[in-house]
Every structure is written in structure tokens, then in C-alpha cells.
Coordinates of N, CA, C and O in Angstrom, one line a residue:
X66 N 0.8 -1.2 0.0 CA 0.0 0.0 0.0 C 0.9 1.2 0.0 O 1.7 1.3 0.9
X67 N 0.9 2.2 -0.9 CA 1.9 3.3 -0.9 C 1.1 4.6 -0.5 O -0.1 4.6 -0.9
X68 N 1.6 5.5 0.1 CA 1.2 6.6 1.0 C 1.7 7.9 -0.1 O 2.7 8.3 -0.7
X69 N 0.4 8.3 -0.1 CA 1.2 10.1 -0.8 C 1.5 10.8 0.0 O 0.7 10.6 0.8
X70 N 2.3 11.8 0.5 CA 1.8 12.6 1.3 C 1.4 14.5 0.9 O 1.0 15.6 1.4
X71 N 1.8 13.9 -0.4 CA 1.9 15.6 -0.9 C 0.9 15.2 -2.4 O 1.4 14.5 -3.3
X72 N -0.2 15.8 -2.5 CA -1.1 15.1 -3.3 C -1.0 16.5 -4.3 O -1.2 16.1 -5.5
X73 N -0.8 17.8 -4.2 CA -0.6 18.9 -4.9 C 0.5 18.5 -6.1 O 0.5 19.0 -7.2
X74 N 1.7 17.3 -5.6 CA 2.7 17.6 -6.8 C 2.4 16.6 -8.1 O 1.9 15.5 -7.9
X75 N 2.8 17.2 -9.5 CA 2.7 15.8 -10.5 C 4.1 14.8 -10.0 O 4.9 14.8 -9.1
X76 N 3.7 13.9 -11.1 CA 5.0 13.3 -11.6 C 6.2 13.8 -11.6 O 7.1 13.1 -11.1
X77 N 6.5 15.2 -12.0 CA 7.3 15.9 -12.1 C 8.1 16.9 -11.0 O 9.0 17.7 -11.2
X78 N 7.4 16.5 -10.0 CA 7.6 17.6 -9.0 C 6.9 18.5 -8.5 O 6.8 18.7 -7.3
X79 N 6.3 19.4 -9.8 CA 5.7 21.0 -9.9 C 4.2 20.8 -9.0 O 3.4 19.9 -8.9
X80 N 4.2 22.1 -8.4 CA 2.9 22.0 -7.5 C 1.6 23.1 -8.6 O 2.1 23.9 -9.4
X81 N 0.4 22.9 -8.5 CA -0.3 22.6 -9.4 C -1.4 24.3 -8.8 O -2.2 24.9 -9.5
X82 N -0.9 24.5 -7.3 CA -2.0 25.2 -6.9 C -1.7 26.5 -7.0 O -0.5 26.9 -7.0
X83 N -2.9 27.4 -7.1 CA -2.4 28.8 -7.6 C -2.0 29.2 -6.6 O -2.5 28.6 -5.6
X84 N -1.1 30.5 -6.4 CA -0.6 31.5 -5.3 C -1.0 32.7 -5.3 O -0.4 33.5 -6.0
X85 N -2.2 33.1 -4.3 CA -3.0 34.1 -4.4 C -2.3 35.4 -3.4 O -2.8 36.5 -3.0
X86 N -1.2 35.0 -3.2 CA -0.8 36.6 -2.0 C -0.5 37.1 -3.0 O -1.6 37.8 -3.1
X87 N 0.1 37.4 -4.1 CA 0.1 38.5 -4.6 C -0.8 39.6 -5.0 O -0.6 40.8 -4.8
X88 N -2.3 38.4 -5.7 CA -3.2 38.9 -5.9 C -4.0 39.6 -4.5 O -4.8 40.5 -4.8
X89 N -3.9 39.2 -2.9 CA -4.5 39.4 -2.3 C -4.0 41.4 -2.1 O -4.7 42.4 -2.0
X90 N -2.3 41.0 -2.2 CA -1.8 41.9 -1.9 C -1.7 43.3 -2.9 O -1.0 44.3 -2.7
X91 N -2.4 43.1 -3.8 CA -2.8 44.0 -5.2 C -4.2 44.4 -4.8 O -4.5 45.6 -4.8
X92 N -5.1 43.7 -4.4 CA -6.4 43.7 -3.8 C -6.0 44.9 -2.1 O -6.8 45.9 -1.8
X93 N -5.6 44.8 -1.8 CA -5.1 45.4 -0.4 C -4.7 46.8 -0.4 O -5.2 47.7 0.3
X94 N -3.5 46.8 -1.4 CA -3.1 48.2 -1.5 C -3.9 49.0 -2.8 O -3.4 50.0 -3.3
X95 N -4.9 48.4 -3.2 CA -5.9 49.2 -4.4 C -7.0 49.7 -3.4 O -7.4 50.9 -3.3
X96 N -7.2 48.9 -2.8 CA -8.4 49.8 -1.7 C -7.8 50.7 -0.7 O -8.5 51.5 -0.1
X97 N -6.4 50.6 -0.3 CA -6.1 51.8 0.5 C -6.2 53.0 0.0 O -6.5 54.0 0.6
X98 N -5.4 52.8 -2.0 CA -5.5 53.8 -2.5 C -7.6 54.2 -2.5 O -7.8 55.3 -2.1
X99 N -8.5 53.7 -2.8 CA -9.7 53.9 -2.8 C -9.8 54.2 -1.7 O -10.4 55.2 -1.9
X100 N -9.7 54.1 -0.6 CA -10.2 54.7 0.9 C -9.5 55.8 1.1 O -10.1 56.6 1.8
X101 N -8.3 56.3 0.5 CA -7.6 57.5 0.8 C -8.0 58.8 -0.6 O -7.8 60.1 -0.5
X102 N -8.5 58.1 -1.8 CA -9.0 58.8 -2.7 C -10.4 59.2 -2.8 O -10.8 60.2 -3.4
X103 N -11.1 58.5 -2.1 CA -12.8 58.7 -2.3 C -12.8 60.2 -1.8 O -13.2 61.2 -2.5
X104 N -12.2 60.2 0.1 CA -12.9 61.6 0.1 C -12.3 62.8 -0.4 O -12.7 63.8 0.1
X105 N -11.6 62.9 -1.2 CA -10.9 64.2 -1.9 C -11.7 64.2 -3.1 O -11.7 65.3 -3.6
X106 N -12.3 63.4 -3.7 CA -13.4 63.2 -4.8 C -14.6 64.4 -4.1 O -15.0 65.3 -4.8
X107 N -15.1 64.3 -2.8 CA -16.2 65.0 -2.1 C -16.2 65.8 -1.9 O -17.3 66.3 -1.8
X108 N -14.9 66.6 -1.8 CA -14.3 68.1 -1.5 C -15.2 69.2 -2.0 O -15.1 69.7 -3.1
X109 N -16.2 69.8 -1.0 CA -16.8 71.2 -1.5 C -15.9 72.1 -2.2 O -14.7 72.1 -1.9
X110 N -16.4 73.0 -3.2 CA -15.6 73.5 -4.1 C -16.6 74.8 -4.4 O -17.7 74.9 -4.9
X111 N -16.0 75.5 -3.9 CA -16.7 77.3 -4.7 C -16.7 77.1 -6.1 O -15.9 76.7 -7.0
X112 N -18.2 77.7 -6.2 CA -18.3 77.5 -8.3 C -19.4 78.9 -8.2 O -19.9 79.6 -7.3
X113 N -19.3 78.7 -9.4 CA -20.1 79.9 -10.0 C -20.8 79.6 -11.4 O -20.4 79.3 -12.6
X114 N -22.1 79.8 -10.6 CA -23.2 78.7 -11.9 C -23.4 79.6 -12.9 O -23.6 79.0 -14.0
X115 N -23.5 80.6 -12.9 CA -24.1 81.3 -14.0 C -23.8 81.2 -15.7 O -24.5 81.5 -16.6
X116 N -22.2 80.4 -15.8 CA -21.8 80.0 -17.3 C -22.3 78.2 -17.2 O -22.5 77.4 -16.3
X117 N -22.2 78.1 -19.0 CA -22.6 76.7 -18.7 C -21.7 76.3 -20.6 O -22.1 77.0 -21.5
X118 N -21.0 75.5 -20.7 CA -20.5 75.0 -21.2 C -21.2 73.7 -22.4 O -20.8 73.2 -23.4
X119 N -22.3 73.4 -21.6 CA -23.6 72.2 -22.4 C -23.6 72.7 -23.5 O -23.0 73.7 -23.9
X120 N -24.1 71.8 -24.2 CA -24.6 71.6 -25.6 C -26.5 72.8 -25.6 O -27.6 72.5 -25.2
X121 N -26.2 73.9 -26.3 CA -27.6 74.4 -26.0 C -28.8 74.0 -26.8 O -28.7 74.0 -28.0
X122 N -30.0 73.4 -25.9 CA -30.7 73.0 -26.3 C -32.1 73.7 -27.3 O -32.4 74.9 -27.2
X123 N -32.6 72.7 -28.4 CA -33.2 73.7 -29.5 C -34.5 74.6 -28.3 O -35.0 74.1 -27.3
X124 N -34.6 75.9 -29.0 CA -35.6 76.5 -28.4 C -36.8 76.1 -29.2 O -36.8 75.7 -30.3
X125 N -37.7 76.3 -28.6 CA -38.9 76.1 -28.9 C -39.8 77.5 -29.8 O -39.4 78.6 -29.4
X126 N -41.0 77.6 -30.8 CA -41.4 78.5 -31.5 C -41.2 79.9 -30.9 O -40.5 80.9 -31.2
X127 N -42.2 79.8 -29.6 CA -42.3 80.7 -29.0 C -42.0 80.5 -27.7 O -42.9 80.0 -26.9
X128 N -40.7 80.8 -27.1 CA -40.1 80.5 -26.1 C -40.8 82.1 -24.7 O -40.9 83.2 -25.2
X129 N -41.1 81.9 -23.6 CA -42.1 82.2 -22.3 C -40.2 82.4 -21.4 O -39.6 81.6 -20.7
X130 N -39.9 83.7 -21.8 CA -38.8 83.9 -20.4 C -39.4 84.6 -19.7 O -40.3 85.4 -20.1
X131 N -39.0 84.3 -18.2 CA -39.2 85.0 -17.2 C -37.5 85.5 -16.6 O -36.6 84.8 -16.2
X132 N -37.6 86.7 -16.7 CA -36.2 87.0 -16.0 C -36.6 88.3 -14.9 O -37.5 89.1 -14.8
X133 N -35.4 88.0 -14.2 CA -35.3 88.7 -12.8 C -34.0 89.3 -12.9 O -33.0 88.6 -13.1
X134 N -34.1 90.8 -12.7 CA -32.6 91.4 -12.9 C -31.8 91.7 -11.6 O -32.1 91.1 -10.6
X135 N -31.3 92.2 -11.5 CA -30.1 92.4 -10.5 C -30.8 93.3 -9.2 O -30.5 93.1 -8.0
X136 N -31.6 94.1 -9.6 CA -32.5 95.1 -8.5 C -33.6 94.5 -7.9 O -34.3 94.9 -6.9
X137 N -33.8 92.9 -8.9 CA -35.3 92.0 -8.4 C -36.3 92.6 -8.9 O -37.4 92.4 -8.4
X138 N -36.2 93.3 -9.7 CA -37.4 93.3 -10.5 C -37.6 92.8 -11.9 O -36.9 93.1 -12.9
X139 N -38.9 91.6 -11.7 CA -39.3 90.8 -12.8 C -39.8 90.9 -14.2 O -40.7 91.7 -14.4
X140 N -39.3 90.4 -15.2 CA -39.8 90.5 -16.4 C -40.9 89.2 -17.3 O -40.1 88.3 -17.5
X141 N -42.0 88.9 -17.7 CA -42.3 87.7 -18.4 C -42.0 88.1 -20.3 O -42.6 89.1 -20.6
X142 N -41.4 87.7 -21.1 CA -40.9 88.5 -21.6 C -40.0 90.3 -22.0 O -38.8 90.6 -22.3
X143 N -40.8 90.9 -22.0 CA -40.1 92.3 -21.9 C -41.1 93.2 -21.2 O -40.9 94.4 -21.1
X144 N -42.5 92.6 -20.5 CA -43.4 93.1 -19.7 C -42.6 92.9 -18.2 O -42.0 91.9 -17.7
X145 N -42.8 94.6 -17.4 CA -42.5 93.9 -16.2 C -43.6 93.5 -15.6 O -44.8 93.7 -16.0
X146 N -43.2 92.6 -14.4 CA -44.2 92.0 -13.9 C -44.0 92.0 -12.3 O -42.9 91.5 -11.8
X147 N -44.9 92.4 -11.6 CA -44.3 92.1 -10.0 C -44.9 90.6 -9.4 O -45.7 90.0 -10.0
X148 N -44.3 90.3 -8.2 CA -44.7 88.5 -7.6 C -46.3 88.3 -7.7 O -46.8 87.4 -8.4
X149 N -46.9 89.5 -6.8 CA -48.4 88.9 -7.2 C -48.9 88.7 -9.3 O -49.0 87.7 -10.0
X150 N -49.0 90.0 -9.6 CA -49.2 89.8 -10.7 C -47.9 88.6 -12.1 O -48.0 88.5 -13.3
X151 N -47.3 88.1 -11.4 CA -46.3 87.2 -12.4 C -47.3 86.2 -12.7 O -47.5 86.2 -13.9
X152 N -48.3 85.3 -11.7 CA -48.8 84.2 -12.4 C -50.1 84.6 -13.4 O -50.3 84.1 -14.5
X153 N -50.8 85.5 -12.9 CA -51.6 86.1 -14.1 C -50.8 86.5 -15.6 O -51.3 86.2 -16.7
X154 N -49.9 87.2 -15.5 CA -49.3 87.3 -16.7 C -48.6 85.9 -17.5 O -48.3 85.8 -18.7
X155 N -48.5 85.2 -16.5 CA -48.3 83.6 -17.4 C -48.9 83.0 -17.6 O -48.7 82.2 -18.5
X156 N -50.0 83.0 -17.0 CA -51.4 82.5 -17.6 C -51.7 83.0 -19.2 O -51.7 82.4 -20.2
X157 N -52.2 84.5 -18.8 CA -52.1 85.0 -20.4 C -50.9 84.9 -21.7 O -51.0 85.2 -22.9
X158 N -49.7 84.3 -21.0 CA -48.9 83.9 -22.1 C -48.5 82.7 -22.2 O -47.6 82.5 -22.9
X159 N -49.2 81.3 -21.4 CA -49.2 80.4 -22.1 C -50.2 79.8 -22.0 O -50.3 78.6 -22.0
X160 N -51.6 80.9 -21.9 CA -53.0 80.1 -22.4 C -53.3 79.4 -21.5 O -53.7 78.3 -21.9
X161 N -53.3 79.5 -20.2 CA -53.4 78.5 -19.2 C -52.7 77.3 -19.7 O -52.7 76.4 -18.8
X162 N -52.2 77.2 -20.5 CA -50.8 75.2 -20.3 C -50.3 75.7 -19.6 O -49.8 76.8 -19.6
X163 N -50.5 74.8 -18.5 CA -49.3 74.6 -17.5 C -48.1 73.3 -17.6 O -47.4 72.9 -16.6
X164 N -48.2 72.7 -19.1 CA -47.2 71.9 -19.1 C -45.8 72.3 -20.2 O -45.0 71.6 -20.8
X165 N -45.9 73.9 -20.0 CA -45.0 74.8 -21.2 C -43.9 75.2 -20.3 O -43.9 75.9 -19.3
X166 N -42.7 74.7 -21.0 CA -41.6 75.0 -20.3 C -41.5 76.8 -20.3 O -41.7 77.6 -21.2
X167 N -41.2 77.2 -18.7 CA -40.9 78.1 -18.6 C -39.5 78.3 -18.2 O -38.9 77.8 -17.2
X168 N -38.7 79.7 -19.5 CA -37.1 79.6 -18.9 C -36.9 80.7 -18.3 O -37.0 81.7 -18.9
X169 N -36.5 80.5 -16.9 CA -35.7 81.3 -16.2 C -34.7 81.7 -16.2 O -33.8 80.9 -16.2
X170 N -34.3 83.0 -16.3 CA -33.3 83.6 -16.5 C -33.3 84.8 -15.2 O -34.3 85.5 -14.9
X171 N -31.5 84.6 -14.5 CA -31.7 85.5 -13.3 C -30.5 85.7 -13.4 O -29.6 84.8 -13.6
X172 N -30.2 87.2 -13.4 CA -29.1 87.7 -13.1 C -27.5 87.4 -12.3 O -27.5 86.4 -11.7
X173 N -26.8 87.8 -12.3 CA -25.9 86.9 -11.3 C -25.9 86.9 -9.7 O -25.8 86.1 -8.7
X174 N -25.9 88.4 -10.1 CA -25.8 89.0 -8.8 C -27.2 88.7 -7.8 O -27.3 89.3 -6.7
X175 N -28.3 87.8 -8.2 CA -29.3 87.9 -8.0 C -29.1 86.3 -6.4 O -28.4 85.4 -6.1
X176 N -30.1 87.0 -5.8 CA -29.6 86.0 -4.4 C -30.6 84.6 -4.8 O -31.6 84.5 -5.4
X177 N -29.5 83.2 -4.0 CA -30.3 82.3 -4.3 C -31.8 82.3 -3.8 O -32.7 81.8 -4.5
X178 N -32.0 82.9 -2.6 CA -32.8 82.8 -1.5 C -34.3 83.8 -2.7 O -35.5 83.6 -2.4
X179 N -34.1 84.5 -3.5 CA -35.0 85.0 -4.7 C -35.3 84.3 -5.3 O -36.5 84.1 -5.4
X180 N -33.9 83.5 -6.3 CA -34.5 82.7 -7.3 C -35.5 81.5 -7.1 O -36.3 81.1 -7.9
X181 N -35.0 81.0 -5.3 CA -35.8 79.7 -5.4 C -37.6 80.4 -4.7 O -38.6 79.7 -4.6
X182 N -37.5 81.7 -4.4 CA -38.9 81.6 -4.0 C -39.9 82.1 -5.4 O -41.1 82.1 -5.3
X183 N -39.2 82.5 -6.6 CA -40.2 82.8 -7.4 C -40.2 80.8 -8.2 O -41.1 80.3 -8.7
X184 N -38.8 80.3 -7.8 CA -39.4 79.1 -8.6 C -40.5 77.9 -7.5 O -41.0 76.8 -7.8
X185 N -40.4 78.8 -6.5 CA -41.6 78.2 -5.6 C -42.9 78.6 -5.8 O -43.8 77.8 -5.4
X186 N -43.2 80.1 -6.5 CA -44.0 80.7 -6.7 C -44.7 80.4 -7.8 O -45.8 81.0 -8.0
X187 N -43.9 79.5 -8.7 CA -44.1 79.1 -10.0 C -44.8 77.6 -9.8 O -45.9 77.3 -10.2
X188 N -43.9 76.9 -9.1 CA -44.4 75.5 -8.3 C -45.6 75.6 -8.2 O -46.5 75.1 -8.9
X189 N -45.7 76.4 -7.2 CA -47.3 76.3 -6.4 C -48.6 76.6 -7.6 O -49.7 75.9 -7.6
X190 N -48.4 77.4 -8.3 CA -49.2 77.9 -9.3 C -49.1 76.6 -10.5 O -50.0 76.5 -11.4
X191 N -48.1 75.6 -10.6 CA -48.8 74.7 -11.5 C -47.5 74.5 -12.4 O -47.4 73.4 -13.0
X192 N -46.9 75.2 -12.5 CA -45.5 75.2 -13.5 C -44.5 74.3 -13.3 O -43.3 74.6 -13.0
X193 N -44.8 73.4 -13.5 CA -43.4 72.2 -13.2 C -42.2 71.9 -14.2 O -41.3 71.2 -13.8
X194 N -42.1 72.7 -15.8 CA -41.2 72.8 -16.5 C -40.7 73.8 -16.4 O -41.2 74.8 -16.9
X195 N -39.5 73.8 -15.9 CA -38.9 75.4 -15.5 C -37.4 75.2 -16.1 O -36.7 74.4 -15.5
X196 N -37.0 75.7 -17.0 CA -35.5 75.6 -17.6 C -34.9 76.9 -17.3 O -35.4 78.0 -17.4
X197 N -33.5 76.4 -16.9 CA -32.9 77.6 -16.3 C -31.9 77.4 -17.5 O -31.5 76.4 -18.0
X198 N -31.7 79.1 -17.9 CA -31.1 79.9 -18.6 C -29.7 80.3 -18.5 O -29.8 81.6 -18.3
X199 N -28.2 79.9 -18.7 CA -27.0 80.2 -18.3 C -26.2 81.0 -19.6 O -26.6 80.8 -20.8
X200 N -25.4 81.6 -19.5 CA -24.3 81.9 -20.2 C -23.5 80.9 -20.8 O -22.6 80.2 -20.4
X201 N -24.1 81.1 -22.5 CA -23.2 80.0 -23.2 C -21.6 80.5 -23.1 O -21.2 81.7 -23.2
X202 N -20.8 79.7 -22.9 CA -19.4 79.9 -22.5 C -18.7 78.7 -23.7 O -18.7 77.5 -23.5
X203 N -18.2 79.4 -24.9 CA -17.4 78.7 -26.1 C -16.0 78.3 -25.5 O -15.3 79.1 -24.9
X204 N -15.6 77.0 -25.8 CA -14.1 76.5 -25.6 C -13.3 76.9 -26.5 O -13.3 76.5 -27.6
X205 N -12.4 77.7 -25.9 CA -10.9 78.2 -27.4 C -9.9 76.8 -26.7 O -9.5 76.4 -25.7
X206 N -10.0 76.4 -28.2 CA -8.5 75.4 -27.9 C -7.2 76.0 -29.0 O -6.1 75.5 -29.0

């Protein structure tokens, strides 16, 4: 009766099983780099929204701006318009649809704490397509 004791080797000697420290140790120091890189990925960063580099999308026949200038006083096209009377005057310019994109356009200098209450003001009254309006900014290479 003959006894193996090493059942991994051939005929030849050679052992047959793979050797995973390397790979473990490639696995190891890739996630340190990922645990030391994620949060610099998260890093708040001062920006300035008002340019926009996108692809600009086609306008529509008769495009409905509402813009707000620098002093806060509102425009629905070139009519001014103040907060109460804004939703009456968009009614009359888009026929009561309220599923007609309306684009906003607001100054820079204009505070966030404005923009989001007229687009609250807009909300409430029924206007759920609201496209905001930026500064096309062309790439020189």
C-alpha cells in the first residue's frame, strides 16, 4: 500500500495550486488607494453657476422667459411684472398650459434665496417645466 503525502505535486515535482498573495496583496493596496482617494473626490468647491459650457438645447417656436434682474425686478418677456401679478401674466402667455416650459433667467448677482422663491412661486401655481437659462461659455483650444 503506498502513502502520498503531498497530493498537490505531479510526476514531475511541480505544484499545481495557484498562489494568491500576490493577488491578495494587489487587492489590499488598491483599496487603500480607494479609501484615501474617495474623500478628496467629495471636496466642496466654490463655483459659479451662471456659465454653462452644455450643448444648448433647441428653443422652442415661441419660447415664455421670465427674468429677474439684478434690482429683483421681474420681467415675463419684456413686460415687467411684479410677484403677485407674475402668475396672471403667465397664464395670459401660455393660455393656461401649464405643461409649457418656462425659462428662467436671473441675473448673477441675484440671491439664491430670490431665485428659489419665485421658482416656488411658480411650483405652487402649476408650472413644473422650469428651464434655467445660463451663459453660453465657447471652448478656445
Amino acid at each position: 500500500m503506498a502513502l502520498r503525502l503531498n497530493e498537490n505535486l505531479d510526476d514531475n515535482g511541480e505544484m499545481h495550486e495557484i498562489n494568491v498573495t500576490p493577488f491578495i496583496d494587489v487587492m489590499l493596496v488598491l483599496l487603500i488607494i480607494f479609501m484615501v482617494a474617495a474623500p478628496l473626490a467629495t471636496v466642496d468647491v466654490k463655483v459659479n453657476l451662471p456659465a454653462s459650457s452644455s450643448q444648448p438645447q433647441p428653443r422652442p417656436e415661441k419660447p415664455i422667459y421670465l427674468s429677474v434682474k439684478a434690482d429683483h425686478t421681474m420681467f415675463i418677456g419684456n413686460d415687467e411684472v411684479t410677484k403677485e401679478s407674475m402668475i396672471n401674466a403667465l397664464m395670459a402667455a401660455t393660455e393656461g398650459k401649464k405643461d409649457t416650459t418656462i425659462f428662467f433667467r436671473a441675473d448673477k448677482s441675484v440671491d439664491y434665496e430670490t431665485m428659489m422663491s419665485v421658482m416656488d412661486t411658480l411650483h405652487q401655481a402649476g408650472y413644473l417645466k422650469i428651464g434655467l437659462v445660463g451663459q453660453e461659455v465657447t471652448k478656445t483650444q
